[in-house]
XYZ file of C-alpha atoms in Angstrom:
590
model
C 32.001 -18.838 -12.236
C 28.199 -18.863 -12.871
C 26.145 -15.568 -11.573
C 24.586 -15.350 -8.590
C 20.743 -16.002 -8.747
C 18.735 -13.279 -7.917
C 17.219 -12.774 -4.498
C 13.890 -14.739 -4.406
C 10.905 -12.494 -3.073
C 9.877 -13.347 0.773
C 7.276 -16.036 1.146
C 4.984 -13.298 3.302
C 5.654 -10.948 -0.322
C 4.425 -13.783 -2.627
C 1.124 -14.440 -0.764
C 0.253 -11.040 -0.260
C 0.443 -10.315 -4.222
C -1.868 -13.650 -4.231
C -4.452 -12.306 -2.419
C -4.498 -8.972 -4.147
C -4.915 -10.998 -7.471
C -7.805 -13.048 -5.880
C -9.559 -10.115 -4.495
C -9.299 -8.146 -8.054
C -10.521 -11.697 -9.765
C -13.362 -10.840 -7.055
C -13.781 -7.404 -8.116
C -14.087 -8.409 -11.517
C -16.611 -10.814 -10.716
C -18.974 -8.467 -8.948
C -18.374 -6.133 -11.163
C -19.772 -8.442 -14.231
C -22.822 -9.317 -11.647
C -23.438 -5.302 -11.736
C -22.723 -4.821 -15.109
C -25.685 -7.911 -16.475
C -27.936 -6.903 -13.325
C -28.451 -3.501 -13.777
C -30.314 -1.490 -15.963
C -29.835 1.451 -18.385
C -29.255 4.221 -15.814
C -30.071 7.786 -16.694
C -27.200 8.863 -18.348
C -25.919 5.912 -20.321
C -28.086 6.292 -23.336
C -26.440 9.629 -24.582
C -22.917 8.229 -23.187
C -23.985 5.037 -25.890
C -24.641 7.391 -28.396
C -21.594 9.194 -28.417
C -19.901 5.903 -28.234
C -21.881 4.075 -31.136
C -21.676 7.973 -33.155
C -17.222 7.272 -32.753
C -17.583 3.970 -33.795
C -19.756 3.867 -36.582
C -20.780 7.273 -37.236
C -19.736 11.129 -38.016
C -17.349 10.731 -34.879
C -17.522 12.930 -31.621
C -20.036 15.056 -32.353
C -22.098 14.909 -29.173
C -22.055 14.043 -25.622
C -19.156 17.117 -25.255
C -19.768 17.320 -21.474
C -17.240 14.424 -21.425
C -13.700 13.684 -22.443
C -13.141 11.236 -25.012
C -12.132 7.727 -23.168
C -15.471 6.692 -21.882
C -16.613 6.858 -25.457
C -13.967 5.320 -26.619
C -13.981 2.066 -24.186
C -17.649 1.989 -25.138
C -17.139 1.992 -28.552
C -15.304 -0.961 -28.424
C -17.687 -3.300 -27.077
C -20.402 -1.976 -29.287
C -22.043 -4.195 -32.171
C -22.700 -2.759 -35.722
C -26.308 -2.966 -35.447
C -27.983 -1.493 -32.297
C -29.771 -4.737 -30.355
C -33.372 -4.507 -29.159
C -33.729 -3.919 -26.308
C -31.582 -1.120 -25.979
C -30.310 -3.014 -22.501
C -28.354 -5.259 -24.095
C -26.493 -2.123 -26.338
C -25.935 -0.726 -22.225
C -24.574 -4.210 -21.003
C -22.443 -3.872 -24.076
C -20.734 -0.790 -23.810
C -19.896 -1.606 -20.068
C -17.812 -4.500 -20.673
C -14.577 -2.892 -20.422
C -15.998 -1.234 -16.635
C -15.220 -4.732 -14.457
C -11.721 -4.861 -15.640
C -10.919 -1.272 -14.675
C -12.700 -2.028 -11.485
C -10.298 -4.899 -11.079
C -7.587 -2.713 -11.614
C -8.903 -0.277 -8.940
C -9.216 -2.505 -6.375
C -5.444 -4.234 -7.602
C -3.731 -0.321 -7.775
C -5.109 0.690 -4.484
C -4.531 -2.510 -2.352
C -1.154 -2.707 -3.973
C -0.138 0.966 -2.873
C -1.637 -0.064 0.856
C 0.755 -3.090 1.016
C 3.597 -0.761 -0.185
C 3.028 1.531 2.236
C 1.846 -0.098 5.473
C 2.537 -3.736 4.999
C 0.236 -6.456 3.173
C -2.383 -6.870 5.773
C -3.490 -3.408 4.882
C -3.251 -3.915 1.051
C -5.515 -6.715 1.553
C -8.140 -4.835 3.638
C -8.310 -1.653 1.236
C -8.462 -4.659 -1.731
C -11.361 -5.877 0.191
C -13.006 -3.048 1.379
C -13.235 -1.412 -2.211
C -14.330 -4.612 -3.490
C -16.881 -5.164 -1.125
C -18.477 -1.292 -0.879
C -21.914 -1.074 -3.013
C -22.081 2.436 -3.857
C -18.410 1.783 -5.649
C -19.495 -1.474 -6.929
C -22.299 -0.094 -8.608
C -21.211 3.334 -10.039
C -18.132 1.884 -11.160
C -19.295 -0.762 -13.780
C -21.986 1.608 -15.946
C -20.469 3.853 -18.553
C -19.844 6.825 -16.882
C -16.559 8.359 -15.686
C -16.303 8.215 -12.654
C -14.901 5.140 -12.035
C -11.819 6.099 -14.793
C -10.915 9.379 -12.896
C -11.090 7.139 -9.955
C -8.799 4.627 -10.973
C -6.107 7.423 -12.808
C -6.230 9.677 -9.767
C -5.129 6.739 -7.564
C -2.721 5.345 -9.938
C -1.313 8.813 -9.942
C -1.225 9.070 -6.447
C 0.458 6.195 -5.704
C 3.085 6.520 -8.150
C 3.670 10.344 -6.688
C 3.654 8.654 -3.226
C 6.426 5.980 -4.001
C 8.165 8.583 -5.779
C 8.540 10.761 -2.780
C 10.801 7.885 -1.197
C 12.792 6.787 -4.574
C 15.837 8.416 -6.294
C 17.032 8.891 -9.266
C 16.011 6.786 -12.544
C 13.283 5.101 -10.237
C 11.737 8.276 -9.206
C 11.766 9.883 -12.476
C 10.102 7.051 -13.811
C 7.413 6.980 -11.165
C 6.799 10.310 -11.447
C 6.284 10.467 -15.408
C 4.084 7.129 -14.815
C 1.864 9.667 -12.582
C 1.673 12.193 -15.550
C 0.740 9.409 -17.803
C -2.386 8.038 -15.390
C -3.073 11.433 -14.835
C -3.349 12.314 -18.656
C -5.562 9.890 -18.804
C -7.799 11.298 -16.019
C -7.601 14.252 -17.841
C -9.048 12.477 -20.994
C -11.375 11.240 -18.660
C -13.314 13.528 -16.959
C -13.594 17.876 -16.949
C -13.219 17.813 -13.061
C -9.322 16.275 -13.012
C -8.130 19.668 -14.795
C -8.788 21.927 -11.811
C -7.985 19.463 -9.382
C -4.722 19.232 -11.561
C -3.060 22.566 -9.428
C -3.467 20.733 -5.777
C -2.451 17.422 -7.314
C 0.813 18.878 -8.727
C 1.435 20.759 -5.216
C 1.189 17.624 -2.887
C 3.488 15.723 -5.501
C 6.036 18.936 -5.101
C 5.939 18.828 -1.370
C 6.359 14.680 -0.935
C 9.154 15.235 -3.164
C 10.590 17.472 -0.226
C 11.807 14.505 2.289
C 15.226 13.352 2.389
C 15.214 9.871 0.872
C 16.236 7.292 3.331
C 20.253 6.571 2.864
C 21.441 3.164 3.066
C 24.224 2.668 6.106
C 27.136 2.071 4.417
C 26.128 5.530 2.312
C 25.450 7.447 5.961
C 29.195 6.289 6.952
C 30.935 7.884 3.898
C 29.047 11.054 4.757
C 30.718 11.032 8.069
C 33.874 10.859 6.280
C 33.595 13.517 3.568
C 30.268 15.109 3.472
C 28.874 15.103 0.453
C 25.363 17.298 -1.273
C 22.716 14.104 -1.456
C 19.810 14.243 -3.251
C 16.699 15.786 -0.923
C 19.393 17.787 0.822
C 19.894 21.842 0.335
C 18.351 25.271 1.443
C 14.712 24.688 1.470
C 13.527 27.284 -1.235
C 16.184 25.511 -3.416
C 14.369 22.449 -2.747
C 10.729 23.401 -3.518
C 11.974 24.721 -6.526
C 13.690 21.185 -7.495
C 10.841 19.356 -6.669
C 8.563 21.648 -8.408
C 10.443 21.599 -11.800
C 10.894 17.513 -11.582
C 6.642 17.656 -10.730
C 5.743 20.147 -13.822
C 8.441 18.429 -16.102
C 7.399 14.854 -15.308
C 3.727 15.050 -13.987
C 2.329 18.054 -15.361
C 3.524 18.518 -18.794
C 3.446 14.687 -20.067
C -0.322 14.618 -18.629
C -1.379 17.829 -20.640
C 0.347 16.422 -23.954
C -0.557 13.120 -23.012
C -4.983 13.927 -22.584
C -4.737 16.018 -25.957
C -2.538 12.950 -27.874
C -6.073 11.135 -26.794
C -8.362 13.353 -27.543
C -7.266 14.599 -31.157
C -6.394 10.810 -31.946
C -10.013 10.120 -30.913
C -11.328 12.878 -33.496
C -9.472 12.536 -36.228
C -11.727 10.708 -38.264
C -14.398 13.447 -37.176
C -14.886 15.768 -40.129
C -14.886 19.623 -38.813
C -17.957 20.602 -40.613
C -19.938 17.213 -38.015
C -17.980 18.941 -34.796
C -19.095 22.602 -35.896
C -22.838 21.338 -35.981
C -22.561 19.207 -33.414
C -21.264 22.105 -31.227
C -23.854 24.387 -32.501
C -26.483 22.118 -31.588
C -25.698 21.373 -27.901
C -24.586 25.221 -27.173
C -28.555 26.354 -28.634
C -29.351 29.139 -26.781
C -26.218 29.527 -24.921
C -24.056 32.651 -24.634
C -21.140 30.027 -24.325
C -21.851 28.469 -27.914
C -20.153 31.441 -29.906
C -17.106 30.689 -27.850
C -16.755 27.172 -28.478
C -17.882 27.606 -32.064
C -14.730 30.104 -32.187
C -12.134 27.494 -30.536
C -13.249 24.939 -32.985
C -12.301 27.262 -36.164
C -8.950 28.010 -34.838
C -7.976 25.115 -32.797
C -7.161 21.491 -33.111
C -10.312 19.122 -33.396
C -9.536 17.147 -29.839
C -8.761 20.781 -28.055
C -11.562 22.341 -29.622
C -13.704 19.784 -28.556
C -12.194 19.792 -24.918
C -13.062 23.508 -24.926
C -16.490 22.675 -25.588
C -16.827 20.087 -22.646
C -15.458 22.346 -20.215
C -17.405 25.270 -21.280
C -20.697 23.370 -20.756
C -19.368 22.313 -17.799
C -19.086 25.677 -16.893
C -22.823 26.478 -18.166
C -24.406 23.259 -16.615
C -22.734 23.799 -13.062
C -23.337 27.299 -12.254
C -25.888 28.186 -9.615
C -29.233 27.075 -10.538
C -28.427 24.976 -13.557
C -29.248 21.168 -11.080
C -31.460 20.629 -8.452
C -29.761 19.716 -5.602
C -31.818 18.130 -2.673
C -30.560 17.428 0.424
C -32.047 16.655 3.941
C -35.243 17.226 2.141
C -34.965 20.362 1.180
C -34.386 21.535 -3.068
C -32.010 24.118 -3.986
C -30.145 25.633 -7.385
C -26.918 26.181 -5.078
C -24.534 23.619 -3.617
C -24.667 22.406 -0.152
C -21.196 22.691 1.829
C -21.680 19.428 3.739
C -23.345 17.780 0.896
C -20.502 15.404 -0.259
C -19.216 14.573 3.381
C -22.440 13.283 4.236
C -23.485 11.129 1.257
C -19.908 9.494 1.636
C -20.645 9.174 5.676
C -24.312 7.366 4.561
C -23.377 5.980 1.679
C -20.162 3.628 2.304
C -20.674 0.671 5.227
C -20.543 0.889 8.243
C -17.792 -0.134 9.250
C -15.667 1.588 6.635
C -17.235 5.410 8.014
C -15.822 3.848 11.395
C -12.794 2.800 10.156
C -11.849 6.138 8.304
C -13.318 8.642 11.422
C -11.580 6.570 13.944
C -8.066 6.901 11.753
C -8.446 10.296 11.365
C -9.500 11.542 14.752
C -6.904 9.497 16.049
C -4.452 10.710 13.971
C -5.152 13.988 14.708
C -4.962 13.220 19.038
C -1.688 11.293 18.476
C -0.393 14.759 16.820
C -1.692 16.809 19.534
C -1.278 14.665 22.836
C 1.525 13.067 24.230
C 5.308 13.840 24.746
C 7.025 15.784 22.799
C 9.700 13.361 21.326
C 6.981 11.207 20.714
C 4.954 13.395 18.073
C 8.173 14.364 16.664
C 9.033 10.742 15.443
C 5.170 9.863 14.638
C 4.452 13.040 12.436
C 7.104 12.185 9.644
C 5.753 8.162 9.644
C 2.282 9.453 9.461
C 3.112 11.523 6.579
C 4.871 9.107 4.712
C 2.236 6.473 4.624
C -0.387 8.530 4.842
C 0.204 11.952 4.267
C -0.125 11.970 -0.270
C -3.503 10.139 0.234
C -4.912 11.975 2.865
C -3.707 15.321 1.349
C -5.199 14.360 -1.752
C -8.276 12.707 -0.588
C -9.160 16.243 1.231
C -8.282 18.448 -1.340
C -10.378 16.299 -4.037
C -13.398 16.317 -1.039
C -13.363 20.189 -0.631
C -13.154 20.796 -3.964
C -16.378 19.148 -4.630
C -18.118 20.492 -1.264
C -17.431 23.952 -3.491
C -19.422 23.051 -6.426
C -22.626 23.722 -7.036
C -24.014 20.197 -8.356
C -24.716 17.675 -5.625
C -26.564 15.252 -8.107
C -24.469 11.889 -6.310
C -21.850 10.830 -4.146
C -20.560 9.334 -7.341
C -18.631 12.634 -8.066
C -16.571 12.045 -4.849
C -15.597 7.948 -5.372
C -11.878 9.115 -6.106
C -11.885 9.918 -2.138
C -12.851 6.516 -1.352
C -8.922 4.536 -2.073
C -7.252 7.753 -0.686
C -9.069 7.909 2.543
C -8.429 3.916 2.703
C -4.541 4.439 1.987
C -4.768 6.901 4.423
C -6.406 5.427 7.092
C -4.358 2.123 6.212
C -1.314 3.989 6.824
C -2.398 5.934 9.800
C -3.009 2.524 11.896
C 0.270 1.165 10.587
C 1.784 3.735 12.414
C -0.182 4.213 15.322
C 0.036 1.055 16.496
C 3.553 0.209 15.385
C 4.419 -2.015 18.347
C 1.136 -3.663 18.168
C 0.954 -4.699 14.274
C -1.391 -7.625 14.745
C -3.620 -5.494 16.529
C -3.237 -3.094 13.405
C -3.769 -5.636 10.963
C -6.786 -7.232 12.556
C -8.817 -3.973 12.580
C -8.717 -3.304 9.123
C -9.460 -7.008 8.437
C -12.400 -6.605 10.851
C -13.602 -3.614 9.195
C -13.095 -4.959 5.948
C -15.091 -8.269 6.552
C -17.660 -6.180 8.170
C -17.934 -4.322 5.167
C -18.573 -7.300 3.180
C -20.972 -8.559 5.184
C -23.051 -5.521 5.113
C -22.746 -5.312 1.591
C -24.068 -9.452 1.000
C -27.211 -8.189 3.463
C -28.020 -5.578 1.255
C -27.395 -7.263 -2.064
C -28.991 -6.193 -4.741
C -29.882 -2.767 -3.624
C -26.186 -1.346 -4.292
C -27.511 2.026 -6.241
C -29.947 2.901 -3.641
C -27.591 1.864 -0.640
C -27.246 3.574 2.870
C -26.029 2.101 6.366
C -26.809 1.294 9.414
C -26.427 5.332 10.277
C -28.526 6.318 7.267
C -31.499 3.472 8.363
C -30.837 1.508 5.286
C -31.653 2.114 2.057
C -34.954 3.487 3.226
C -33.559 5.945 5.804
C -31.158 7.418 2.899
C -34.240 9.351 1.102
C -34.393 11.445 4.339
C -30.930 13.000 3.166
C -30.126 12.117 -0.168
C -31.838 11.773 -4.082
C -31.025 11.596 -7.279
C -28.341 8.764 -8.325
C -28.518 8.065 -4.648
C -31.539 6.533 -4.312
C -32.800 5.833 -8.109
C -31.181 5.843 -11.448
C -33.207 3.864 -13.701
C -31.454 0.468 -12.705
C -34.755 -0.931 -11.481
C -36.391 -0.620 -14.280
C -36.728 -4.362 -15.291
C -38.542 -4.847 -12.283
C -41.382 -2.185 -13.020
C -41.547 -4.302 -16.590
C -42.015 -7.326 -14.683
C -45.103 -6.210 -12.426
C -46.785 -4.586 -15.201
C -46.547 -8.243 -16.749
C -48.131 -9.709 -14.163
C -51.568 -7.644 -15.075
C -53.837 -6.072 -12.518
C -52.770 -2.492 -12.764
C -54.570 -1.508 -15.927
C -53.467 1.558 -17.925
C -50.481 2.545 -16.914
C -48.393 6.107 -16.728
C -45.278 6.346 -15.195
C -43.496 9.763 -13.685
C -39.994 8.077 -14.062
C -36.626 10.681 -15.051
C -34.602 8.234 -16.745
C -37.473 5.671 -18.463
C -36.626 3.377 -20.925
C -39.293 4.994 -23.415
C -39.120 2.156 -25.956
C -39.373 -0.412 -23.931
C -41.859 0.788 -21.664
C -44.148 1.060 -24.619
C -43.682 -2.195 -25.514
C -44.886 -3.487 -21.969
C -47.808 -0.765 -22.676
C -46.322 2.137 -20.107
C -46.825 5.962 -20.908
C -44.769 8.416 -20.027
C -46.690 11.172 -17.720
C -45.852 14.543 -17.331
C -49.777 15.914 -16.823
C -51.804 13.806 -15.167
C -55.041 14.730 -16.808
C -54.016 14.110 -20.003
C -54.199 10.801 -20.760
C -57.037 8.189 -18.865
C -54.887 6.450 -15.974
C -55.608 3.572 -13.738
C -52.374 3.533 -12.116
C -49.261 5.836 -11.634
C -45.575 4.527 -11.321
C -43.908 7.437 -9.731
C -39.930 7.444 -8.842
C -38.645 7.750 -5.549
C -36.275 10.408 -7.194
C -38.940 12.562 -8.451
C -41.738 11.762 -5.640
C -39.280 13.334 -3.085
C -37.892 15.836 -5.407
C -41.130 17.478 -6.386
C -42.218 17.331 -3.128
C -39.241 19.346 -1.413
C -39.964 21.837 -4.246
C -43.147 22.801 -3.126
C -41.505 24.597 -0.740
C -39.173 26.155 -2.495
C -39.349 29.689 -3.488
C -36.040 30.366 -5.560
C -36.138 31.985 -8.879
C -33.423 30.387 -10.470
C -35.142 29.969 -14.129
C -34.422 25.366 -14.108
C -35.735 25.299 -10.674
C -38.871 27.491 -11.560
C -39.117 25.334 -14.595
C -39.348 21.953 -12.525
C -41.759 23.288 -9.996
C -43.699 24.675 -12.080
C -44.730 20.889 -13.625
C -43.456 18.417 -11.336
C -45.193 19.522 -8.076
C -48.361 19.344 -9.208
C -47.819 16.574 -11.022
C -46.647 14.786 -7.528
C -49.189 16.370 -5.562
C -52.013 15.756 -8.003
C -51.143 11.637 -8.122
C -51.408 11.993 -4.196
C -54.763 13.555 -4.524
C -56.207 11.284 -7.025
C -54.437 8.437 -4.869
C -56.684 5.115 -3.411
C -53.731 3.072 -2.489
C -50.202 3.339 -2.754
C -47.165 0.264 -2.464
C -43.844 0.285 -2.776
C -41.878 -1.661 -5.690
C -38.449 -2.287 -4.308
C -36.297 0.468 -3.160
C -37.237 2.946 -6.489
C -40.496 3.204 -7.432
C -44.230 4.214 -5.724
C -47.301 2.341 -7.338
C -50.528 4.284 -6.955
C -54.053 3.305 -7.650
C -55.732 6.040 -9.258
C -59.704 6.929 -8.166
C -60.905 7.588 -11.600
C -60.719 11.623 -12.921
C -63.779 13.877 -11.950
């Protein structure tokens, strides 16, 4: 007698996976767009150099402020000889970026459709694929995109996990230590969040799994211990061994398997200099110099990132600005706000509405009613939303507010969440359900395709568009250095004469070739006009107010504001170029 065939998935099923493959083949798309279209940001070139230094030089011997699989995705892509201009080494090194984008938008739309049905995979699919501010950050070399896609592949594997048993959830939850070791190899800022990760994973471990009937019936017979069942301490306990076994322990191994693999062809003598030169001057240096001695060359060198971490994140080290004001400590709503400015419209809609309405449907109504909603809200919502807050408040702590970029791992959570929280909200009405977050989702897209083109310096309809979002926000915010091809193009066209430019993150090479100078006094050079960044106009400008004495701070002030206010002075005319940059006609110097 031949076998059975196997079950064939449902039509509904087969479509939905479809459309999560199209929108990731859209993802991937954009993302290439972003990845040719923009320029070298600020930060690339030393990311480049630590990439091109693995691939064809000493090894990791710089750049230790990050783990070792940016470099090493960048590394890849990389040429043997370095082209001219250095744009084309940038677009490069980001190859690999769209993919993992693609797989972000594919991870988190698939977890949605899990969880609250495929109408709500497809929306979060859309929705990430469609926001700017993720579309952009996520395709330069940086690592925020690769904590972003780990954390949610960790998530969701620690949220199915919750409702599997046995061989399933064991391998779930060892897939989640795996993406997380990779976060870990990724960026400094996944180890602390590693604690609250491993405690939400322990506690959605903690519901009984959902029996089959025929099992429920043979309980009625002759009870029987099932898994999830037992004295609650005895529980936690379980679930907190299985987490630290499976999750915790194969991530640690797993991010140092990386990062020693990634040195071993860096000689210790190159990683002792190299730590000696970026820890100049620094009480920390002794310390890492010390854990590179005695240590393994991938720990020693994750010692070193985290210690200047530590260094370059205490109070005073950045200049945070926010609502136009300049300060050396952190802001408390700084990172709720750039996410409520910086994502559409309709997706800040979409995840307040969810959440305020989660939290009424808790409080209000009868009794029986909250009782059966609570455990439905927490099981397709509760990992992401637990997560998503704990990874938010943990940032609102810090000290550097430099971009909402350190925050895009909230952005899939909150989705899942808010996915999951309409699911269940409106579980009689499932159209209705469905519709909204396809309505929000094509709203998103469509505010996105107005703004085209100005994803890095992006801000809704609440912020007043990317002009209103210089009110609130700076730095990667509002200008990065991905304009830059523009300001090449106008100095082209002639009519500006000699040029200076008061630009952070200037391509220095190339601007010399289009006959640009780099300013930092204005009287020191003869200057008919003065390119000025919208970064550093507003920055130097909120510090001449500012009367802290944190020793970077003083530093800044003590060049850059009269530096801005001396270009005003001087000042006949002034016109913007694009979103970034301030051209000023200079009267001649007295």
């Amino acid at each position: 007698m031949s076998p059975s065939p196997k079950p064939r998935r449902p039509a509904s099923s087969r479509a939905a996976a479809a459309g999560l493959l199209l929108l990731a083949a859209l993802a991937l798309l954009l993302g290439e767009a972003m990845r040719r279209g923009l320029y070298t940001t600020s930060d690339e070139p030393e990311h480049l150099k630590a990439a091109r230094e693995l691939a064809y030089g000493p090894g990791v011997v710089s750049n230790f402020e990050h783990p070792v699989v940016m470099k090493l995705l960048a590394a890849a892509a990389l040429r043997p000889e370095r082209p001219t201009p250095f744009v084309l080494e940038t677009r490069d090194g980001r190859r690999a970026f769209p993919w993992l984008y693609a797989a972000l938008v594919l991870v988190a739309g698939g977890w949605a459709a899990r969880r609250s049905g495929a109408a709500a995979g497809l929306a979060v699919a859309a929705t990430l694929a469609a926001e700017p501010t993720v579309r952009a950050h996520a395709t330069l070399v940086q690592s925020d995109l690769l904590l972003t896609l780990f954390l949610t592949a960790a998530a969701a594997a620690v949220d199915l996990a919750g409702s599997a048993a046995g061989e399933r959830r064991r391998f779930l939850l060892l897939g989640a230590g795996v993406a997380y070791g990779l976060g870990l190899a990724s960026k400094y800022s996944a180890l602390p969040f590693l604690a609250p990760f491993l405690a939400v994973a322990a506690v959605s471990l903690l519901g009984r799994r959902r029996q089959p009937k025929a099992s429920r019936a043979a309980r009625r017979k002759a009870p029987a211990r099932v898994e999830g069942e037992g004295p609650p301490r005895a529980r936690l306990v379980a679930a907190g061994k299985a987490v630290l076994l499976l999750v915790g322990l194969p991530s640690v191994v797993l991010a140092f398997a990386v990062q020693q693999a990634a040195l071993s062809g860096t000689p210790l003598p190159e990683l002792e200099a190299g730590i000696a030169r970026k820890f100049e001057g620094l009480p920390e240096g002794e310390t890492a110099l010390a854990a590179a001695e005695r240590l393994p060359r991938g720990a020693a060198a994750y010692v070193a990132g985290l210690l200047w971490v530590k260094a370059s994140a205490t109070p005073g080290a950045r200049y945070n600005y926010f609502l136009g004001k300049v300060s050396g400590d952190g802001f408390l709503l700084y990172f709720p706000v750039a996410l409520a400015l910086k994502l559409t419209t309709a997706t800040v809609l979409l995840l307040a509405g969810a959440a305020l309405a989660a939290g009424a449907g808790l409080a209000r109504g009868p009794a029986p009613r909250r009782r059966r909603l609570a455990p439905l809200l927490l099981r397709r919502s509760g990992v992401a939303a637990a997560l998503g807050a704990s990874y938010l408040a943990m940032a609102a702590l810090s000290d550097v507010n430099i971009g909402v970029r350190h925050v895009l791992p909230c952005v899939p959570l909150f989705l899942v969440a808010a996915a999951g929280t309409l699911r269940t909200l409106l579980c009689r009405r499932r159209r209705l359900a469905a519709g909204l977050l396809l309505l929000a989702a094509l709203l998103a897209a469509a505010e996105a395709f107005a703004l085209r083109g100005r994803e890095i310096p992006f801000g809704n309809l609440l912020a007043g568009g990317p002009p209103g979002i210089r009110k609130v926000l700076s730095d990667s915010n509002v200008e990065w250095g991905e304009a830059q091809q523009a300001l090449f193009d106008r100095v082209d066209e002639g009519g500006l004469g000699r040029v200076g430019a008061v630009i952070l993150s200037l391509d220095v090479e190339e601007a010399a070739r289009h006959g640009i100078r780099q300013v930092d006094e204005l009287d020191a050079q003869p200057l008919d006009t003065v390119v000025m960044s919208v970064h550093l106009h507003d920055l130097g400008l909120a510090l001449a107010d500012n009367t802290e004495s944190y020793r970077n701070v003083a530093w800044l002030r003590g060049w850059l504001v009269p530096l801005v206010l001396g270009v005003k002075e001087r000042a006949t005319s002034v016109e913007p170029l694009g979103d970034s940059y301030l051209v000023y006609r200079l009267r001649p110097s007295s």
